[in-house]
N, CA, C and O atoms as a GROMACS GRO file, in nm:
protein
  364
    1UNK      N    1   0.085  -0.119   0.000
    1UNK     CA    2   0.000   0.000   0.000
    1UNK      C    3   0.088   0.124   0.000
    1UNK      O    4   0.184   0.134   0.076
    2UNK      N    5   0.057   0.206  -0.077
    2UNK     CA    6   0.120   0.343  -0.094
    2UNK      C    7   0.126   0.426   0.060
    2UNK      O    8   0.049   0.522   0.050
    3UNK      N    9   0.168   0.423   0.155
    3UNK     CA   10   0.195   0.585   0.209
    3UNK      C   11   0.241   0.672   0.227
    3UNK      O   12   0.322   0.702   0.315
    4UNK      N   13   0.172   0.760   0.099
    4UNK     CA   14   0.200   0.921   0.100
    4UNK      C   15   0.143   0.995   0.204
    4UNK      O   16   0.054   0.946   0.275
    5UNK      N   17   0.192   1.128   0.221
    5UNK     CA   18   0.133   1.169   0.329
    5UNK      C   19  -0.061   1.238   0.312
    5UNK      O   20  -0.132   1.284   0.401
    6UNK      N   21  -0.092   1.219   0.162
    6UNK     CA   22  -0.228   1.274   0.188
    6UNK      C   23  -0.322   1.099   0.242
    6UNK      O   24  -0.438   1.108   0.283
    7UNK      N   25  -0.245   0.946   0.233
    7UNK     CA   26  -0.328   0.863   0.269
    7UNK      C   27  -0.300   0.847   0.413
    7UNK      O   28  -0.356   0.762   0.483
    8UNK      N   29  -0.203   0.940   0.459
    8UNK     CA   30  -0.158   0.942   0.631
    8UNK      C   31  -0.331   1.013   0.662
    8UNK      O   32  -0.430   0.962   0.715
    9UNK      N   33  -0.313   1.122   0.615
    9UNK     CA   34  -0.419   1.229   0.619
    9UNK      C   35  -0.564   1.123   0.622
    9UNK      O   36  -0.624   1.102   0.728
   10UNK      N   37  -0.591   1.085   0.538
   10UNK     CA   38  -0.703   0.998   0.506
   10UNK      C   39  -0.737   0.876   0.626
   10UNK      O   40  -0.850   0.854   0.670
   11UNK      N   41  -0.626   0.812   0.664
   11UNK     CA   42  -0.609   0.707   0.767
   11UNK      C   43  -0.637   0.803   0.931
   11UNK      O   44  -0.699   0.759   1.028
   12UNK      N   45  -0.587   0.904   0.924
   12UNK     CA   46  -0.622   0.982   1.074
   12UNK      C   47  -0.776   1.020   1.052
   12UNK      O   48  -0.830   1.005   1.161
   13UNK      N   49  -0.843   1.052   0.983
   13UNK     CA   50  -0.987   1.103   0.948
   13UNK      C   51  -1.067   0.996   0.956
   13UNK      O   52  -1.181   1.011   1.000
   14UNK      N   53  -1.010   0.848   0.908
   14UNK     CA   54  -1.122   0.798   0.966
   14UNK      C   55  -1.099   0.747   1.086
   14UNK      O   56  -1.204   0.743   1.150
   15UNK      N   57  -0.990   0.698   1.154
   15UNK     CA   58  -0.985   0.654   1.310
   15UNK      C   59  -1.046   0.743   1.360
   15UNK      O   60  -1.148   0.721   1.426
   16UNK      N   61  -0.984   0.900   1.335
   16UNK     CA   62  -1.030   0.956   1.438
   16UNK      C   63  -1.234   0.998   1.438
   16UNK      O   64  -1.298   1.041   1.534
   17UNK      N   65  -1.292   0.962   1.282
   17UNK     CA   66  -1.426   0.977   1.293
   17UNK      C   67  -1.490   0.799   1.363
   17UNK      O   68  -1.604   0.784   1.407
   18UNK      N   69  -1.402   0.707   1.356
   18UNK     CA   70  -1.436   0.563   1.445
   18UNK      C   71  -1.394   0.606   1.626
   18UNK      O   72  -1.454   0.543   1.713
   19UNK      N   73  -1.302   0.701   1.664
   19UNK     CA   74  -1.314   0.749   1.781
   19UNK      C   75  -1.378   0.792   1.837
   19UNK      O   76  -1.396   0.772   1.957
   20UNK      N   77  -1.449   0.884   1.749
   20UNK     CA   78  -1.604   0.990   1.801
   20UNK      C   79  -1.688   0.889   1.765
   20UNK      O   80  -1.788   0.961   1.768
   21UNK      N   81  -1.728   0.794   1.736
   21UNK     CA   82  -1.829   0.744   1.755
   21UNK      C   83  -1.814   0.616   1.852
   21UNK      O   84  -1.908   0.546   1.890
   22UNK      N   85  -1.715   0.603   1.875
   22UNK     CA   86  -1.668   0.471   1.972
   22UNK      C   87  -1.724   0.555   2.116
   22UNK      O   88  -1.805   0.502   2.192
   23UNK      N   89  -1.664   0.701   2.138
   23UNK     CA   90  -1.665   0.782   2.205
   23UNK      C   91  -1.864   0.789   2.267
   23UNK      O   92  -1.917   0.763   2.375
   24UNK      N   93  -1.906   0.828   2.161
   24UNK     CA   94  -2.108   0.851   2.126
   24UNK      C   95  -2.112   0.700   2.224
   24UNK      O   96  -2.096   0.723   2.343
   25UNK      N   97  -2.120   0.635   2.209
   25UNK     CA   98  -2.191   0.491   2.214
   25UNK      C   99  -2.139   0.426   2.380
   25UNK      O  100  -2.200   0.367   2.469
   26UNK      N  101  -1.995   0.471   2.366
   26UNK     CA  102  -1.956   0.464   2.528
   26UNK      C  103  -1.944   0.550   2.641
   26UNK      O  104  -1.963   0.523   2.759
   27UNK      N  105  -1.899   0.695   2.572
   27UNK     CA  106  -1.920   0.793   2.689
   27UNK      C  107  -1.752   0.831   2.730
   27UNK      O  108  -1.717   0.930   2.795
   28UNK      N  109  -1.666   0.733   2.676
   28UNK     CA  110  -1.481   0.750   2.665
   28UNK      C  111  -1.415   0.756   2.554
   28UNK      O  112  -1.470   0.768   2.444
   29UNK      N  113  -1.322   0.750   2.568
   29UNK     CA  114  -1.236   0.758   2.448
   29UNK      C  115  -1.122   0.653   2.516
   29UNK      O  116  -1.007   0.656   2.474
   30UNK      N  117  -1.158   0.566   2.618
   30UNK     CA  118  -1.053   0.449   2.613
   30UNK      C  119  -1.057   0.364   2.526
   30UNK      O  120  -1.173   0.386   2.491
   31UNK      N  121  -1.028   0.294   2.470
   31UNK     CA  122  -1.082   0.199   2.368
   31UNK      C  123  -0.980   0.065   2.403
   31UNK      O  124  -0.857   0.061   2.395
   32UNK      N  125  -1.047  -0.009   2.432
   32UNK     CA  126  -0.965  -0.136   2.456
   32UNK      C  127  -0.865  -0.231   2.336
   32UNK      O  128  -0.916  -0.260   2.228
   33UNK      N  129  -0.751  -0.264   2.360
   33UNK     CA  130  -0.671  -0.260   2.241
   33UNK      C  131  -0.675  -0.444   2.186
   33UNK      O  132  -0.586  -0.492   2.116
   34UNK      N  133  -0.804  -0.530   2.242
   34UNK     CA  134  -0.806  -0.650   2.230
   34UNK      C  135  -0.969  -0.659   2.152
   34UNK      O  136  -1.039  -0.559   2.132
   35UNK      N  137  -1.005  -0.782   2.118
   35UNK     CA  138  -1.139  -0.802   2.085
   35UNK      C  139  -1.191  -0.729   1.955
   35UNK      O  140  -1.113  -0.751   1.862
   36UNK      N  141  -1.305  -0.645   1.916
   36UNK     CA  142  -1.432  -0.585   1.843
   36UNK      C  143  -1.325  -0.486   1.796
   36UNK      O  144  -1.288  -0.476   1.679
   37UNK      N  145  -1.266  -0.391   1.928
   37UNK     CA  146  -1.222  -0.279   1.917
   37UNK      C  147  -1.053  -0.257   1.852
   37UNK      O  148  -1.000  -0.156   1.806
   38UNK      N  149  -1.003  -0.384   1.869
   38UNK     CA  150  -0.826  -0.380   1.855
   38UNK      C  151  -0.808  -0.330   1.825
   38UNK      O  152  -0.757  -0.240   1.892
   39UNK      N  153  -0.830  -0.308   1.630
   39UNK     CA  154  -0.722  -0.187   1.583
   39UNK      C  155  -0.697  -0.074   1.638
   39UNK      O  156  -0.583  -0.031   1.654
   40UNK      N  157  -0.846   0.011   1.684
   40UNK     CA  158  -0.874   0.120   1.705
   40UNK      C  159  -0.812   0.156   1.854
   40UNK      O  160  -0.804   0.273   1.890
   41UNK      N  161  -0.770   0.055   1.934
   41UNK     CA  162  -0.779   0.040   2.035
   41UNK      C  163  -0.612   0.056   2.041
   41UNK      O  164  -0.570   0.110   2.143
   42UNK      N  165  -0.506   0.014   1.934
   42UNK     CA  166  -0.352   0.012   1.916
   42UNK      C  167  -0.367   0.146   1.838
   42UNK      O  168  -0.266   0.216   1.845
   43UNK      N  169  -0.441   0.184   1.786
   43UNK     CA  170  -0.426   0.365   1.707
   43UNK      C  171  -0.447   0.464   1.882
   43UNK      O  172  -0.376   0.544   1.943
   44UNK      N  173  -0.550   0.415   1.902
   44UNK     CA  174  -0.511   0.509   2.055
   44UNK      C  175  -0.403   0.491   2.112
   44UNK      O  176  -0.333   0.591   2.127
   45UNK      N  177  -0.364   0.394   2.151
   45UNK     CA  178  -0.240   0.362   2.184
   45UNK      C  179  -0.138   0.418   2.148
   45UNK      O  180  -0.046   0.440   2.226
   46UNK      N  181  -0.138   0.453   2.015
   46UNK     CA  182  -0.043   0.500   1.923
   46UNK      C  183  -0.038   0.657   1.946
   46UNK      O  184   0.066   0.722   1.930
   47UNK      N  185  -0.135   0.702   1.977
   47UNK     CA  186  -0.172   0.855   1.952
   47UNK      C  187  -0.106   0.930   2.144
   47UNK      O  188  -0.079   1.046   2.173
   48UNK      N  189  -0.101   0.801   2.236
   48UNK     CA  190  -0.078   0.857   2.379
   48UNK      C  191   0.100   0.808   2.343
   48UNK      O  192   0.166   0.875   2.423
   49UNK      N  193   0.145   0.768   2.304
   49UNK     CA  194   0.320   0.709   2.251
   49UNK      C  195   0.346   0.847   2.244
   49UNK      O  196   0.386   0.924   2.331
   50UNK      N  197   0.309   0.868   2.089
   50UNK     CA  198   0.319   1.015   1.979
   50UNK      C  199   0.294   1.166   2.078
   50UNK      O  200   0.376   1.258   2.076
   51UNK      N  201   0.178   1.169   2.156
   51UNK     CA  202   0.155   1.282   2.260
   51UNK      C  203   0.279   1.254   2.340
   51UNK      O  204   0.360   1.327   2.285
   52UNK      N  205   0.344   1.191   2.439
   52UNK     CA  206   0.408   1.188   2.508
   52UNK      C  207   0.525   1.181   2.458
   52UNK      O  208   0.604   1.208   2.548
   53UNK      N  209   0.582   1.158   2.356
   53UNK     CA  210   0.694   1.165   2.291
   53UNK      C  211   0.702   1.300   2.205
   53UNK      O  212   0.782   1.328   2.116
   54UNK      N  213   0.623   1.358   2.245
   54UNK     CA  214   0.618   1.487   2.173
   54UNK      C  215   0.652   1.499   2.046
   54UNK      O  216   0.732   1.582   2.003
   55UNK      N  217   0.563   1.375   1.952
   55UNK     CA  218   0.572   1.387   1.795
   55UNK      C  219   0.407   1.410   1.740
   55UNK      O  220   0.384   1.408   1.619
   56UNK      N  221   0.311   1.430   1.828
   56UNK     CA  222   0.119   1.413   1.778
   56UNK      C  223   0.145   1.594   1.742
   56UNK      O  224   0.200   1.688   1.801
   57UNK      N  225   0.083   1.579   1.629
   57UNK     CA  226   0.058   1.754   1.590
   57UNK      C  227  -0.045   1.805   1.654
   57UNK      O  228  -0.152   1.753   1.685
   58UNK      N  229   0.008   1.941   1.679
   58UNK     CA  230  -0.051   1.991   1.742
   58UNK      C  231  -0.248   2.018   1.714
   58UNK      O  232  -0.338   2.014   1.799
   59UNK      N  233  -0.253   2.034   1.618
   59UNK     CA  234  -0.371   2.000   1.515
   59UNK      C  235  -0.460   1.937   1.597
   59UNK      O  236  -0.566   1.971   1.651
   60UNK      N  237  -0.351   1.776   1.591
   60UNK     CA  238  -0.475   1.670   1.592
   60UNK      C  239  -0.510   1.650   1.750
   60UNK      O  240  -0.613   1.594   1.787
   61UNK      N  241  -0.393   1.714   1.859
   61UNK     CA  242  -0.388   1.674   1.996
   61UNK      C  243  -0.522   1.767   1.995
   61UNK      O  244  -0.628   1.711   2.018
   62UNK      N  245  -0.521   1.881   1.974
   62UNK     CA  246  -0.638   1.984   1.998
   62UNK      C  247  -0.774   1.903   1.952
   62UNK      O  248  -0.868   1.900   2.032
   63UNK      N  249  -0.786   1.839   1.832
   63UNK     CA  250  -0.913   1.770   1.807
   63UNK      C  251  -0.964   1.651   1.893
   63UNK      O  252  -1.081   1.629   1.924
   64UNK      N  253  -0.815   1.555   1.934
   64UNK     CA  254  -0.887   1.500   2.075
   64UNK      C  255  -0.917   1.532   2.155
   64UNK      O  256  -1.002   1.469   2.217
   65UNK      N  257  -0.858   1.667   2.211
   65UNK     CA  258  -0.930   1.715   2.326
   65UNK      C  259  -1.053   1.750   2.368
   65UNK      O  260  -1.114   1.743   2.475
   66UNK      N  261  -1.082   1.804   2.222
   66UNK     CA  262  -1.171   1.830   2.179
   66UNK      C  263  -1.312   1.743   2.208
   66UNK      O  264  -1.422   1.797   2.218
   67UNK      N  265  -1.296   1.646   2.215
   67UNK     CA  266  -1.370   1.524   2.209
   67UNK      C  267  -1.351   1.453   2.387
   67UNK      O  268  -1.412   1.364   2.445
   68UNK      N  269  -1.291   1.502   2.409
   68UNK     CA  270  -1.238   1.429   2.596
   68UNK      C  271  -1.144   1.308   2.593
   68UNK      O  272  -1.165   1.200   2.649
   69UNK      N  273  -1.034   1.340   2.517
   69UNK     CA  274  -0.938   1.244   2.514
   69UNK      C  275  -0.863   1.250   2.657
   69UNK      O  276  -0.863   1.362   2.707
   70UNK      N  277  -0.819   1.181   2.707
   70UNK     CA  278  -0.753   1.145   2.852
   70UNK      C  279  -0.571   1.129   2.741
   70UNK      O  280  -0.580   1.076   2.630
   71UNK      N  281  -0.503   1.153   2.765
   71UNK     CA  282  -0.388   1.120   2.753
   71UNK      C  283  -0.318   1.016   2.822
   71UNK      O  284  -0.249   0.943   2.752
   72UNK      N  285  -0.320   0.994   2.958
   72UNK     CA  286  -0.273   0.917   3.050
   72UNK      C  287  -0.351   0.831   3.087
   72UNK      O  288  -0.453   0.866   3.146
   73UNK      N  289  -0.327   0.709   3.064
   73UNK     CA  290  -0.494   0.605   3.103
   73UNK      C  291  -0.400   0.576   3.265
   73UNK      O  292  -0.279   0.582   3.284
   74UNK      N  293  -0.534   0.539   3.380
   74UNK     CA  294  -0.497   0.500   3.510
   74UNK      C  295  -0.404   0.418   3.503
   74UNK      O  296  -0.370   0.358   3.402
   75UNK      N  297  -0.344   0.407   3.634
   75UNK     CA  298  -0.239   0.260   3.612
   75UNK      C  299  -0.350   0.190   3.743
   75UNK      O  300  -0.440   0.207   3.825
   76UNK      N  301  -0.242   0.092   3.671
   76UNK     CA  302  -0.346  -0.030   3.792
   76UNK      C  303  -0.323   0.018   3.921
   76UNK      O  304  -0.399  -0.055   3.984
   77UNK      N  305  -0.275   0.083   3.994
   77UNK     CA  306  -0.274   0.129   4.134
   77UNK      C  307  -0.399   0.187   4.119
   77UNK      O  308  -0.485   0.149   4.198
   78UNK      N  309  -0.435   0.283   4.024
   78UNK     CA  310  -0.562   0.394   4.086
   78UNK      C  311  -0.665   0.298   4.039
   78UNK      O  312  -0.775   0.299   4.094
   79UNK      N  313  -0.631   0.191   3.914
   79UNK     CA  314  -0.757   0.151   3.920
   79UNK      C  315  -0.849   0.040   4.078
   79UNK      O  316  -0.962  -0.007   4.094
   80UNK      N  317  -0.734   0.041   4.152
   80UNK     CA  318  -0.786  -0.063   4.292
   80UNK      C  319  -0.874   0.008   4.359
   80UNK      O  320  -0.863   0.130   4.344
   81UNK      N  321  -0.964  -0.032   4.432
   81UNK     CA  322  -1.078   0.000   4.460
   81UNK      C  323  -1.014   0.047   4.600
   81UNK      O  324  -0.906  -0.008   4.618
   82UNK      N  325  -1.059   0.152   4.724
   82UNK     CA  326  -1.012   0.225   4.794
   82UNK      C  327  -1.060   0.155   4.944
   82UNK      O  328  -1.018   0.150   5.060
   83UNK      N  329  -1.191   0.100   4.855
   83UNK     CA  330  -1.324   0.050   4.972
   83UNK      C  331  -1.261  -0.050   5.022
   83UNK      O  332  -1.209  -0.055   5.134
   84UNK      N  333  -1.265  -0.141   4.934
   84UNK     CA  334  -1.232  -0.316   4.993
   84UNK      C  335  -1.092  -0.363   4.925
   84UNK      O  336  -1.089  -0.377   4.803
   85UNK      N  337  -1.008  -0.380   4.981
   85UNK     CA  338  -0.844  -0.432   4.973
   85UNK      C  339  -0.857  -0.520   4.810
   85UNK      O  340  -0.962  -0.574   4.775
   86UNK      N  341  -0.776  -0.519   4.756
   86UNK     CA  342  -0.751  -0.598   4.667
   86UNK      C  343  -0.875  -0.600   4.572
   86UNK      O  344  -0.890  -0.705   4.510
   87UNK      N  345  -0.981  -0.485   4.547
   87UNK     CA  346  -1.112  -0.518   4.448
   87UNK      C  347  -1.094  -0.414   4.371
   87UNK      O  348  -1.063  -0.302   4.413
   88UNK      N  349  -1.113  -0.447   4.246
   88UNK     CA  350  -1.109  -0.323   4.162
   88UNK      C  351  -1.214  -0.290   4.125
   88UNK      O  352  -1.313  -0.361   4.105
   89UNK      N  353  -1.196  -0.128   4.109
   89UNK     CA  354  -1.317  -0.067   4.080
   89UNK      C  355  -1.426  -0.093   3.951
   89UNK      O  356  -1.382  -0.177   3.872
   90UNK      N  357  -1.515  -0.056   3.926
   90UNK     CA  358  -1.576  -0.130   3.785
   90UNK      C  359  -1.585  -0.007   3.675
   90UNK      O  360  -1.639   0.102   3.699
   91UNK      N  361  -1.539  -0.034   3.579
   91UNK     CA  362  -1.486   0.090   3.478
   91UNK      C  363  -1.368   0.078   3.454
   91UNK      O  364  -1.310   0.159   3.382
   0.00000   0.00000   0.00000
């Protein structure tokens, strides 16, 4: 497959229009990187690498935000539940 940079262009437009609607239907923008969701789920992945490595244009960081992108997903410490020892929270 050819990539030039207008099918880079083309490939971010539609993840990121499968984000906003992953987004509609769940209420996040986590997207789990196994199962239904994978690909979409290793392009997010890809997009918190690129933000933190300070290579995501500025452009496109503004359009996730736009939308309630989280940059930093929890680590398993915050995800443990506070209440009862060893239970994790649900979410």
């Amino acid at each position: 497959e050819n990539w030039e940079p207008r099918n880079k262009e083309v490939e971010w437009s539609q993840r990121y229009q499968e984000l906003c609607c992953y987004r509609l239907h769940h209420g996040h923008c986590n997207v789990p990187r196994k199962g239904s969701c994978g690909r979409l789920g290793m392009w997010v992945l890809s997009l918190r690498v690129q933000y933190k490595s300070n290579r995501l244009q500025k452009q496109r960081a503004d359009q996730l935000l736009a939308i309630g992108f989280c940059w930093r997903m929890r680590s398993e410490r915050e995800r443990v539940s506070p209440l009862i020892p060893g239970a994790r929270s649900v979410g």
